Amino acid sequence: MSTSLTLIPRFRRRVIAAAVAVVLTAGAIAAFAPADGASATSYPSWDDVQAAKASQSAQQDKVTEIKGLIADLTSQAAAKQKSAEAAGTAYQTAQTKYDAATLQQQKLQQQADESEKTAAQSEAQAGQLAAQLGRASANDVTTDLLTHPTDSKDYLYELGAISKLSEQADGIYSQATQDRGTAQAESDKADVAKKALGDLADAAQQKMRAAQSAADAAQTAVDAQNDNQSRLEAQLTLLTSNATDVEAKYNKGVEVEKARQAALAKQRADQARAAAAAAAAAARNAPAPSSGGSSGSGSSGSGGGAPTSSGWVRPSAGYQTSPYGYRIDPYTGAHALHAGVDLAPGCYSPIYAAHEGTVTFAGNGGGYGNEVILDNGGGISTAYGHIVNGGIMVGNGQHVSAGQQIAQVGSTGWSTGCHLHFETRVNGAAVDPVPFMAARGISV
């Protein structure tokens, strides 16, 4: 089989790999109807293959046809995967641009707020001087000087003081005007940046939806490849060998594989129901202490388990290896925003939903690698990146419970080793997961 199997969940890959081995030795594997675009392709039946053995030329033509169909399936799967990777990169680029712009806007807003305070203080000081000058001008110093010449020294001093006060007032008024202008300029910058965020957020969402569509198309192509290539290979065996029981063994393999997949589906459904029931019971009865292990950013506490009273759990085990914030990216070498925290429990370790929610993305996220995003409600979302190939265990639109395993740790995308890249977002903007989770009783 081709490398296009990378999009298939690991448990399914094991099943398919085992079945393929049976095909090559005994001609048995599950066959399914071709999906979507592949359904337009006409595949030869067993009767067609049997009839082709009547003459050497017909047999050779059928062999050529089947090999061409197999090559086409492989090519389509590879092309769809390449498109999914490109769409994922476009999404990741748009998301990163939005996150960086959000931080910049927040800094501009902080500067605008500080400038506003400075301007208000300058204006208050100018107002106080104005009041003081007003009181001083209420006394007619010149008249007093002419009518009471014996007090001339005191009045002359008062005149000098008023003159200096006026000069000081001019400087303070000028500074207040300048500070107000600065505050307005900073506020205008923050407003412009805030308006731009809306467009950037929309672009990131559009790119994410496009990436999901591309990931779905890639999965469909991979499914079509695996659903049809096995049958075509078995037909080739029938055409190119003297075996007479290929079809019988093939059909027997169909039934065996169907039974195995039905058992797996039932097992997964039972596990999901049990996990949901456990999570619901824990939410009702669990005490307040965190399930995330000891406190501190270096905690290697286990993930999953019963949610805290807030309904949150640690998304995985492992120590934190990289915090939120700007850094030199170890993969690209560029100074860039790291919009989450990295936890490194080891390859293939389970990744859990940090809170109940609905899957809004499950596919190739470009630099994020294989990624799952959950809408946790209330404007909050969580993201889980660098999932191992075949390690995504949920689908777009699926509802999951807190602590439910949704994936396995890997090193896909911009990654230098197996770890979970975990993000928390409020109204679409990335926030530091450490204080966010700490406020919910979880240490990461």
PDB file of C-alpha atoms in Angstrom, residues 134-419:
ATOM      1  CA  GLY A 134      -7.837  83.175  38.693  1.00  0.00           C
ATOM      2  CA  ARG A 135      -7.654  83.781  42.413  1.00  0.00           C
ATOM      3  CA  ALA A 136      -4.460  85.855  42.037  1.00  0.00           C
ATOM      4  CA  SER A 137      -5.917  88.055  39.311  1.00  0.00           C
ATOM      5  CA  ALA A 138      -8.888  88.821  41.508  1.00  0.00           C
ATOM      6  CA  ASN A 139      -6.588  91.132  43.525  1.00  0.00           C
ATOM      7  CA  ASP A 140      -5.683  94.441  41.744  1.00  0.00           C
ATOM      8  CA  VAL A 141      -1.986  94.507  42.610  1.00  0.00           C
ATOM      9  CA  THR A 142      -1.306  97.764  40.613  1.00  0.00           C
ATOM     10  CA  THR A 143      -4.007  99.701  42.465  1.00  0.00           C
ATOM     11  CA  ASP A 144      -2.770  98.446  45.813  1.00  0.00           C
ATOM     12  CA  LEU A 145       0.769  99.486  44.913  1.00  0.00           C
ATOM     13  CA  LEU A 146      -0.323 103.123  44.154  1.00  0.00           C
ATOM     14  CA  THR A 147      -2.538 103.492  47.194  1.00  0.00           C
ATOM     15  CA  HIS A 148      -0.249 101.768  49.661  1.00  0.00           C
ATOM     16  CA  PRO A 149       3.325 102.624  48.603  1.00  0.00           C
ATOM     17  CA  THR A 150       4.709 101.535  51.946  1.00  0.00           C
ATOM     18  CA  ASP A 151       3.793  97.937  51.080  1.00  0.00           C
ATOM     19  CA  SER A 152       5.488  98.160  47.683  1.00  0.00           C
ATOM     20  CA  LYS A 153       8.030  95.416  48.366  1.00  0.00           C
ATOM     21  CA  ASP A 154       5.323  92.867  49.149  1.00  0.00           C
ATOM     22  CA  TYR A 155       3.273  93.835  46.098  1.00  0.00           C
ATOM     23  CA  LEU A 156       6.278  93.764  43.785  1.00  0.00           C
ATOM     24  CA  TYR A 157       7.063  90.266  45.052  1.00  0.00           C
ATOM     25  CA  GLU A 158       3.474  89.269  44.397  1.00  0.00           C
ATOM     26  CA  LEU A 159       3.714  90.637  40.845  1.00  0.00           C
ATOM     27  CA  GLY A 160       6.873  88.626  40.256  1.00  0.00           C
ATOM     28  CA  ALA A 161       5.256  85.505  41.633  1.00  0.00           C
ATOM     29  CA  ILE A 162       2.244  85.935  39.372  1.00  0.00           C
ATOM     30  CA  SER A 163       4.551  86.406  36.373  1.00  0.00           C
ATOM     31  CA  LYS A 164       6.445  83.200  37.158  1.00  0.00           C
ATOM     32  CA  LEU A 165       3.162  81.374  37.759  1.00  0.00           C
ATOM     33  CA  SER A 166       1.937  82.503  34.361  1.00  0.00           C
ATOM     34  CA  GLU A 167       5.120  81.255  32.693  1.00  0.00           C
ATOM     35  CA  GLN A 168       4.752  77.929  34.483  1.00  0.00           C
ATOM     36  CA  ALA A 169       1.125  77.743  33.452  1.00  0.00           C
ATOM     37  CA  ASP A 170       2.056  78.287  29.815  1.00  0.00           C
ATOM     38  CA  GLY A 171       4.442  75.341  30.002  1.00  0.00           C
ATOM     39  CA  ILE A 172       1.901  73.109  31.723  1.00  0.00           C
ATOM     40  CA  TYR A 173      -0.830  74.045  29.239  1.00  0.00           C
ATOM     41  CA  SER A 174       1.549  73.253  26.399  1.00  0.00           C
ATOM     42  CA  GLN A 175       2.477  69.897  27.953  1.00  0.00           C
ATOM     43  CA  ALA A 176      -1.187  69.069  28.548  1.00  0.00           C
ATOM     44  CA  THR A 177      -1.980  69.811  24.907  1.00  0.00           C
ATOM     45  CA  GLN A 178       0.932  67.655  23.771  1.00  0.00           C
ATOM     46  CA  ASP A 179      -0.068  64.800  26.084  1.00  0.00           C
ATOM     47  CA  ARG A 180      -3.645  64.946  24.823  1.00  0.00           C
ATOM     48  CA  GLY A 181      -2.410  64.792  21.235  1.00  0.00           C
ATOM     49  CA  THR A 182      -0.233  61.791  22.056  1.00  0.00           C
ATOM     50  CA  ALA A 183      -3.144  60.041  23.772  1.00  0.00           C
ATOM     51  CA  GLN A 184      -5.369  60.614  20.763  1.00  0.00           C
ATOM     52  CA  ALA A 185      -2.709  59.338  18.368  1.00  0.00           C
ATOM     53  CA  GLU A 186      -2.161  56.195  20.441  1.00  0.00           C
ATOM     54  CA  SER A 187      -5.903  55.641  20.670  1.00  0.00           C
ATOM     55  CA  ASP A 188      -6.263  56.013  16.903  1.00  0.00           C
ATOM     56  CA  LYS A 189      -3.526  53.418  16.358  1.00  0.00           C
ATOM     57  CA  ALA A 190      -5.245  50.982  18.728  1.00  0.00           C
ATOM     58  CA  ASP A 191      -8.602  51.519  16.996  1.00  0.00           C
ATOM     59  CA  VAL A 192      -7.103  50.891  13.560  1.00  0.00           C
ATOM     60  CA  ALA A 193      -5.413  47.732  14.816  1.00  0.00           C
ATOM     61  CA  LYS A 194      -8.644  46.563  16.445  1.00  0.00           C
ATOM     62  CA  LYS A 195     -10.606  47.021  13.222  1.00  0.00           C
ATOM     63  CA  ALA A 196      -7.960  45.060  11.327  1.00  0.00           C
ATOM     64  CA  LEU A 197      -8.311  42.157  13.770  1.00  0.00           C
ATOM     65  CA  GLY A 198     -11.817  41.438  12.538  1.00  0.00           C
ATOM     66  CA  ASP A 199     -10.606  40.867   8.983  1.00  0.00           C
ATOM     67  CA  LEU A 200      -7.686  38.755  10.174  1.00  0.00           C
ATOM     68  CA  ALA A 201      -9.969  36.630  12.360  1.00  0.00           C
ATOM     69  CA  ASP A 202     -12.361  36.093   9.447  1.00  0.00           C
ATOM     70  CA  ALA A 203      -9.460  35.123   7.197  1.00  0.00           C
ATOM     71  CA  ALA A 204      -8.197  32.587   9.764  1.00  0.00           C
ATOM     72  CA  GLN A 205     -11.668  31.049  10.074  1.00  0.00           C
ATOM     73  CA  GLN A 206     -12.092  30.819   6.309  1.00  0.00           C
ATOM     74  CA  LYS A 207      -8.682  29.194   5.929  1.00  0.00           C
ATOM     75  CA  MET A 208      -9.514  26.735   8.713  1.00  0.00           C
ATOM     76  CA  ARG A 209     -12.748  25.727   6.986  1.00  0.00           C
ATOM     77  CA  ALA A 210     -10.883  25.319   3.707  1.00  0.00           C
ATOM     78  CA  ALA A 211      -8.263  23.177   5.461  1.00  0.00           C
ATOM     79  CA  GLN A 212     -10.997  20.995   6.952  1.00  0.00           C
ATOM     80  CA  SER A 213     -12.591  20.512   3.538  1.00  0.00           C
ATOM     81  CA  ALA A 214      -9.200  19.590   2.074  1.00  0.00           C
ATOM     82  CA  ALA A 215      -8.547  17.158   4.925  1.00  0.00           C
ATOM     83  CA  ASP A 216     -11.940  15.531   4.364  1.00  0.00           C
ATOM     84  CA  ALA A 217     -11.235  15.230   0.639  1.00  0.00           C
ATOM     85  CA  ALA A 218      -7.847  13.668   1.381  1.00  0.00           C
ATOM     86  CA  GLN A 219      -9.418  11.162   3.763  1.00  0.00           C
ATOM     87  CA  THR A 220     -12.030  10.293   1.141  1.00  0.00           C
ATOM     88  CA  ALA A 221      -9.301   9.671  -1.429  1.00  0.00           C
ATOM     89  CA  VAL A 222      -7.357   7.503   1.014  1.00  0.00           C
ATOM     90  CA  ASP A 223     -10.502   5.541   1.841  1.00  0.00           C
ATOM     91  CA  ALA A 224     -11.190   5.050  -1.875  1.00  0.00           C
ATOM     92  CA  GLN A 225      -7.627   3.849  -2.376  1.00  0.00           C
ATOM     93  CA  ASN A 226      -7.810   1.309   0.406  1.00  0.00           C
ATOM     94  CA  ASP A 227     -11.370   0.226  -0.314  1.00  0.00           C
ATOM     95  CA  ASN A 228     -10.646  -0.545  -3.981  1.00  0.00           C
ATOM     96  CA  GLN A 229      -6.934  -1.224  -4.299  1.00  0.00           C
ATOM     97  CA  SER A 230      -7.171  -4.422  -2.277  1.00  0.00           C
ATOM     98  CA  ARG A 231      -9.855  -5.847  -4.556  1.00  0.00           C
ATOM     99  CA  LEU A 232      -7.962  -4.790  -7.671  1.00  0.00           C
ATOM    100  CA  GLU A 233      -4.779  -6.440  -6.386  1.00  0.00           C
ATOM    101  CA  ALA A 234      -6.710  -9.624  -5.708  1.00  0.00           C
ATOM    102  CA  GLN A 235      -8.059  -9.499  -9.268  1.00  0.00           C
ATOM    103  CA  LEU A 236      -4.513  -9.116 -10.557  1.00  0.00           C
ATOM    104  CA  THR A 237      -3.599 -12.227  -8.612  1.00  0.00           C
ATOM    105  CA  LEU A 238      -6.429 -14.049 -10.332  1.00  0.00           C
ATOM    106  CA  LEU A 239      -5.255 -12.857 -13.766  1.00  0.00           C
ATOM    107  CA  THR A 240      -1.558 -13.494 -13.289  1.00  0.00           C
ATOM    108  CA  SER A 241      -1.609 -16.806 -11.452  1.00  0.00           C
ATOM    109  CA  ASN A 242      -3.176 -20.222 -11.751  1.00  0.00           C
ATOM    110  CA  ALA A 243      -4.967 -19.909  -8.428  1.00  0.00           C
ATOM    111  CA  THR A 244      -8.607 -20.943  -8.640  1.00  0.00           C
ATOM    112  CA  ASP A 245      -9.778 -20.060  -5.147  1.00  0.00           C
ATOM    113  CA  VAL A 246      -8.770 -16.379  -5.046  1.00  0.00           C
ATOM    114  CA  GLU A 247     -12.338 -15.090  -5.198  1.00  0.00           C
ATOM    115  CA  ALA A 248     -13.610 -17.516  -2.574  1.00  0.00           C
ATOM    116  CA  LYS A 249     -10.834 -16.564  -0.160  1.00  0.00           C
ATOM    117  CA  TYR A 250     -11.409 -12.912  -0.998  1.00  0.00           C
ATOM    118  CA  ASN A 251     -15.109 -13.128  -0.157  1.00  0.00           C
ATOM    119  CA  LYS A 252     -14.342 -15.007   3.028  1.00  0.00           C
ATOM    120  CA  GLY A 253     -11.970 -12.222   3.997  1.00  0.00           C
ATOM    121  CA  VAL A 254     -14.760  -9.711   3.365  1.00  0.00           C
ATOM    122  CA  GLU A 255     -16.960 -11.374   5.938  1.00  0.00           C
ATOM    123  CA  VAL A 256     -14.160 -11.771   8.476  1.00  0.00           C
ATOM    124  CA  GLU A 257     -13.151  -8.142   8.150  1.00  0.00           C
ATOM    125  CA  LYS A 258     -16.734  -6.897   8.382  1.00  0.00           C
ATOM    126  CA  ALA A 259     -17.190  -8.820  11.617  1.00  0.00           C
ATOM    127  CA  ARG A 260     -13.915  -7.459  12.988  1.00  0.00           C
ATOM    128  CA  GLN A 261     -14.821  -3.868  12.165  1.00  0.00           C
ATOM    129  CA  ALA A 262     -18.288  -4.303  13.678  1.00  0.00           C
ATOM    130  CA  ALA A 263     -16.674  -5.552  16.884  1.00  0.00           C
ATOM    131  CA  LEU A 264     -14.270  -2.618  16.907  1.00  0.00           C
ATOM    132  CA  ALA A 265     -17.098  -0.150  16.350  1.00  0.00           C
ATOM    133  CA  LYS A 266     -19.071  -1.668  19.212  1.00  0.00           C
ATOM    134  CA  GLN A 267     -16.015  -1.545  21.477  1.00  0.00           C
ATOM    135  CA  ARG A 268     -15.402   2.126  20.684  1.00  0.00           C
ATOM    136  CA  ALA A 269     -19.057   2.970  21.243  1.00  0.00           C
ATOM    137  CA  ASP A 270     -19.039   1.160  24.601  1.00  0.00           C
ATOM    138  CA  GLN A 271     -15.869   2.993  25.628  1.00  0.00           C
ATOM    139  CA  ALA A 272     -17.325   6.352  24.611  1.00  0.00           C
ATOM    140  CA  ARG A 273     -20.499   5.716  26.615  1.00  0.00           C
ATOM    141  CA  ALA A 274     -18.493   4.608  29.634  1.00  0.00           C
ATOM    142  CA  ALA A 275     -16.238   7.682  29.406  1.00  0.00           C
ATOM    143  CA  ALA A 276     -19.220  10.007  29.112  1.00  0.00           C
ATOM    144  CA  ALA A 277     -20.921   8.372  32.087  1.00  0.00           C
ATOM    145  CA  ALA A 278     -17.740   8.564  34.172  1.00  0.00           C
ATOM    146  CA  ALA A 279     -17.206  12.206  33.259  1.00  0.00           C
ATOM    147  CA  ALA A 280     -20.796  13.086  34.150  1.00  0.00           C
ATOM    148  CA  ALA A 281     -20.535  11.283  37.483  1.00  0.00           C
ATOM    149  CA  ALA A 282     -17.190  12.929  38.239  1.00  0.00           C
ATOM    150  CA  ALA A 283     -18.583  16.362  37.407  1.00  0.00           C
ATOM    151  CA  ARG A 284     -21.332  15.805  39.977  1.00  0.00           C
ATOM    152  CA  ASN A 285     -19.193  14.309  42.712  1.00  0.00           C
ATOM    153  CA  ALA A 286     -15.544  15.273  42.131  1.00  0.00           C
ATOM    154  CA  PRO A 287     -13.857  17.421  44.832  1.00  0.00           C
ATOM    155  CA  ALA A 288     -12.281  20.754  43.962  1.00  0.00           C
ATOM    156  CA  PRO A 289      -8.543  19.763  43.943  1.00  0.00           C
ATOM    157  CA  SER A 290      -6.924  19.649  40.526  1.00  0.00           C
ATOM    158  CA  SER A 291      -6.561  16.427  38.584  1.00  0.00           C
ATOM    159  CA  GLY A 292      -3.531  17.910  36.878  1.00  0.00           C
ATOM    160  CA  GLY A 293      -0.911  16.917  39.430  1.00  0.00           C
ATOM    161  CA  SER A 294       1.359  19.161  41.480  1.00  0.00           C
ATOM    162  CA  SER A 295       1.467  22.881  40.866  1.00  0.00           C
ATOM    163  CA  GLY A 296       4.138  24.695  38.896  1.00  0.00           C
ATOM    164  CA  SER A 297       4.922  25.154  35.244  1.00  0.00           C
ATOM    165  CA  GLY A 298       7.209  22.150  35.312  1.00  0.00           C
ATOM    166  CA  SER A 299       4.503  19.778  36.532  1.00  0.00           C
ATOM    167  CA  SER A 300       4.460  16.377  34.861  1.00  0.00           C
ATOM    168  CA  GLY A 301       1.013  15.538  36.228  1.00  0.00           C
ATOM    169  CA  SER A 302      -1.073  12.979  34.391  1.00  0.00           C
ATOM    170  CA  GLY A 303      -3.698  14.085  31.912  1.00  0.00           C
ATOM    171  CA  GLY A 304      -7.341  13.171  31.637  1.00  0.00           C
ATOM    172  CA  GLY A 305      -9.074  11.651  34.600  1.00  0.00           C
ATOM    173  CA  ALA A 306     -12.042  13.099  36.441  1.00  0.00           C
ATOM    174  CA  PRO A 307     -12.716  16.780  35.709  1.00  0.00           C
ATOM    175  CA  THR A 308     -12.371  19.324  38.496  1.00  0.00           C
ATOM    176  CA  SER A 309     -15.443  21.120  39.781  1.00  0.00           C
ATOM    177  CA  SER A 310     -14.868  23.592  36.936  1.00  0.00           C
ATOM    178  CA  GLY A 311     -15.251  20.786  34.390  1.00  0.00           C
ATOM    179  CA  TRP A 312     -11.642  20.937  33.130  1.00  0.00           C
ATOM    180  CA  VAL A 313      -8.831  18.374  33.008  1.00  0.00           C
ATOM    181  CA  ARG A 314      -5.154  18.362  32.051  1.00  0.00           C
ATOM    182  CA  PRO A 315      -4.899  17.606  28.298  1.00  0.00           C
ATOM    183  CA  SER A 316      -1.942  15.245  28.634  1.00  0.00           C
ATOM    184  CA  ALA A 317       0.807  14.095  30.938  1.00  0.00           C
ATOM    185  CA  GLY A 318       4.374  15.328  30.627  1.00  0.00           C
ATOM    186  CA  TYR A 319       6.525  18.280  31.619  1.00  0.00           C
ATOM    187  CA  GLN A 320       6.058  21.685  30.022  1.00  0.00           C
ATOM    188  CA  THR A 321       8.914  22.118  27.556  1.00  0.00           C
ATOM    189  CA  SER A 322       8.045  25.511  26.045  1.00  0.00           C
ATOM    190  CA  PRO A 323       5.840  28.312  27.429  1.00  0.00           C
ATOM    191  CA  TYR A 324       3.498  30.775  25.784  1.00  0.00           C
ATOM    192  CA  GLY A 325       5.039  33.902  24.244  1.00  0.00           C
ATOM    193  CA  TYR A 326       7.602  35.085  21.730  1.00  0.00           C
ATOM    194  CA  ARG A 327      10.644  32.862  21.229  1.00  0.00           C
ATOM    195  CA  ILE A 328      13.147  31.622  18.671  1.00  0.00           C
ATOM    196  CA  ASP A 329      11.214  28.839  16.995  1.00  0.00           C
ATOM    197  CA  PRO A 330      13.322  25.655  17.278  1.00  0.00           C
ATOM    198  CA  TYR A 331      12.009  24.414  13.918  1.00  0.00           C
ATOM    199  CA  THR A 332      12.187  27.543  11.748  1.00  0.00           C
ATOM    200  CA  GLY A 333      14.822  29.517  13.681  1.00  0.00           C
ATOM    201  CA  ALA A 334      12.631  32.646  13.419  1.00  0.00           C
ATOM    202  CA  HIS A 335      11.535  34.939  16.237  1.00  0.00           C
ATOM    203  CA  ALA A 336       7.830  34.210  16.434  1.00  0.00           C
ATOM    204  CA  LEU A 337       4.869  33.957  18.763  1.00  0.00           C
ATOM    205  CA  HIS A 338       4.372  30.579  20.414  1.00  0.00           C
ATOM    206  CA  ALA A 339       0.624  30.745  20.981  1.00  0.00           C
ATOM    207  CA  GLY A 340       0.399  27.837  23.428  1.00  0.00           C
ATOM    208  CA  VAL A 341       2.385  25.596  25.763  1.00  0.00           C
ATOM    209  CA  ASP A 342       4.173  22.367  24.888  1.00  0.00           C
ATOM    210  CA  LEU A 343       3.755  19.233  27.002  1.00  0.00           C
ATOM    211  CA  ALA A 344       6.000  16.242  26.326  1.00  0.00           C
ATOM    212  CA  PRO A 345       4.666  12.966  27.751  1.00  0.00           C
ATOM    213  CA  GLY A 346       6.190  10.792  25.009  1.00  0.00           C
ATOM    214  CA  CYS A 347       5.244   9.582  21.531  1.00  0.00           C
ATOM    215  CA  TYR A 348       1.797   7.991  21.160  1.00  0.00           C
ATOM    216  CA  SER A 349       0.746   9.144  24.649  1.00  0.00           C
ATOM    217  CA  PRO A 350      -2.970   9.941  24.928  1.00  0.00           C
ATOM    218  CA  ILE A 351      -4.317  13.441  24.396  1.00  0.00           C
ATOM    219  CA  TYR A 352      -7.514  14.290  26.251  1.00  0.00           C
ATOM    220  CA  ALA A 353     -10.192  16.903  25.716  1.00  0.00           C
ATOM    221  CA  ALA A 354      -9.438  19.581  28.326  1.00  0.00           C
ATOM    222  CA  HIS A 355     -13.153  20.379  28.521  1.00  0.00           C
ATOM    223  CA  GLU A 356     -16.281  19.081  26.889  1.00  0.00           C
ATOM    224  CA  GLY A 357     -16.991  20.574  23.511  1.00  0.00           C
ATOM    225  CA  THR A 358     -17.581  20.089  19.807  1.00  0.00           C
ATOM    226  CA  VAL A 359     -14.844  19.325  17.292  1.00  0.00           C
ATOM    227  CA  THR A 360     -14.559  22.223  14.841  1.00  0.00           C
ATOM    228  CA  PHE A 361     -11.359  21.046  13.139  1.00  0.00           C
ATOM    229  CA  ALA A 362      -9.672  17.686  12.744  1.00  0.00           C
ATOM    230  CA  GLY A 363      -7.024  17.536  10.059  1.00  0.00           C
ATOM    231  CA  ASN A 364      -3.751  18.918   8.733  1.00  0.00           C
ATOM    232  CA  GLY A 365      -2.965  22.270  10.340  1.00  0.00           C
ATOM    233  CA  GLY A 366       0.249  23.091   8.491  1.00  0.00           C
ATOM    234  CA  GLY A 367       2.872  24.008  11.069  1.00  0.00           C
ATOM    235  CA  TYR A 368       0.543  22.680  13.769  1.00  0.00           C
ATOM    236  CA  GLY A 369       0.788  19.258  12.144  1.00  0.00           C
ATOM    237  CA  ASN A 370      -2.255  17.058  12.603  1.00  0.00           C
ATOM    238  CA  GLU A 371      -4.528  19.123  14.814  1.00  0.00           C
ATOM    239  CA  VAL A 372      -7.845  18.980  16.649  1.00  0.00           C
ATOM    240  CA  ILE A 373      -9.740  22.110  17.720  1.00  0.00           C
ATOM    241  CA  LEU A 374     -12.661  22.049  20.150  1.00  0.00           C
ATOM    242  CA  ASP A 375     -15.326  24.687  20.664  1.00  0.00           C
ATOM    243  CA  ASN A 376     -15.781  24.504  24.434  1.00  0.00           C
ATOM    244  CA  GLY A 377     -18.623  27.034  24.583  1.00  0.00           C
ATOM    245  CA  GLY A 378     -18.815  30.535  26.001  1.00  0.00           C
ATOM    246  CA  GLY A 379     -16.354  31.891  23.430  1.00  0.00           C
ATOM    247  CA  ILE A 380     -13.639  29.468  24.612  1.00  0.00           C
ATOM    248  CA  SER A 381     -11.843  26.999  22.374  1.00  0.00           C
ATOM    249  CA  THR A 382      -8.878  24.668  22.832  1.00  0.00           C
ATOM    250  CA  ALA A 383      -6.429  23.356  20.229  1.00  0.00           C
ATOM    251  CA  TYR A 384      -4.220  20.259  20.235  1.00  0.00           C
ATOM    252  CA  GLY A 385      -1.368  20.108  17.718  1.00  0.00           C
ATOM    253  CA  HIS A 386       1.435  17.846  16.369  1.00  0.00           C
ATOM    254  CA  ILE A 387      -0.744  14.728  16.636  1.00  0.00           C
ATOM    255  CA  VAL A 388       0.877  11.578  15.266  1.00  0.00           C
ATOM    256  CA  ASN A 389      -0.121  10.493  11.753  1.00  0.00           C
ATOM    257  CA  GLY A 390      -3.269   8.406  12.110  1.00  0.00           C
ATOM    258  CA  GLY A 391      -3.640   9.534  15.721  1.00  0.00           C
ATOM    259  CA  ILE A 392      -6.753  11.708  15.393  1.00  0.00           C
ATOM    260  CA  MET A 393      -9.561   9.779  17.091  1.00  0.00           C
ATOM    261  CA  VAL A 394     -12.460  12.195  16.585  1.00  0.00           C
ATOM    262  CA  GLY A 395     -14.185  13.812  13.618  1.00  0.00           C
ATOM    263  CA  ASN A 396     -15.367  17.288  12.716  1.00  0.00           C
ATOM    264  CA  GLY A 397     -18.731  18.019  14.349  1.00  0.00           C
ATOM    265  CA  GLN A 398     -18.374  15.317  17.026  1.00  0.00           C
ATOM    266  CA  HIS A 399     -19.210  16.181  20.639  1.00  0.00           C
ATOM    267  CA  VAL A 400     -16.669  15.007  23.224  1.00  0.00           C
ATOM    268  CA  SER A 401     -16.618  14.967  27.006  1.00  0.00           C
ATOM    269  CA  ALA A 402     -13.947  16.362  29.324  1.00  0.00           C
ATOM    270  CA  GLY A 403     -11.168  13.819  29.773  1.00  0.00           C
ATOM    271  CA  GLN A 404     -12.125  11.804  26.691  1.00  0.00           C
ATOM    272  CA  GLN A 405      -9.146  10.688  24.610  1.00  0.00           C
ATOM    273  CA  ILE A 406      -9.250  12.514  21.290  1.00  0.00           C
ATOM    274  CA  ALA A 407      -5.788  11.852  19.846  1.00  0.00           C
ATOM    275  CA  GLN A 408      -2.231  10.617  20.367  1.00  0.00           C
ATOM    276  CA  VAL A 409       0.955  12.646  20.808  1.00  0.00           C
ATOM    277  CA  GLY A 410       3.218  12.901  17.779  1.00  0.00           C
ATOM    278  CA  SER A 411       5.727  15.150  16.038  1.00  0.00           C
ATOM    279  CA  THR A 412       3.977  16.257  12.848  1.00  0.00           C
ATOM    280  CA  GLY A 413       4.211  19.759  11.385  1.00  0.00           C
ATOM    281  CA  TRP A 414       6.813  22.182  12.698  1.00  0.00           C
ATOM    282  CA  SER A 415       8.076  19.944  15.454  1.00  0.00           C
ATOM    283  CA  THR A 416      11.470  18.678  16.556  1.00  0.00           C
ATOM    284  CA  GLY A 417      10.188  15.890  18.817  1.00  0.00           C
ATOM    285  CA  CYS A 418       7.041  14.250  20.141  1.00  0.00           C
ATOM    286  CA  HIS A 419       4.935  16.669  22.193  1.00  0.00           C
TER     287      HIS A 419
END
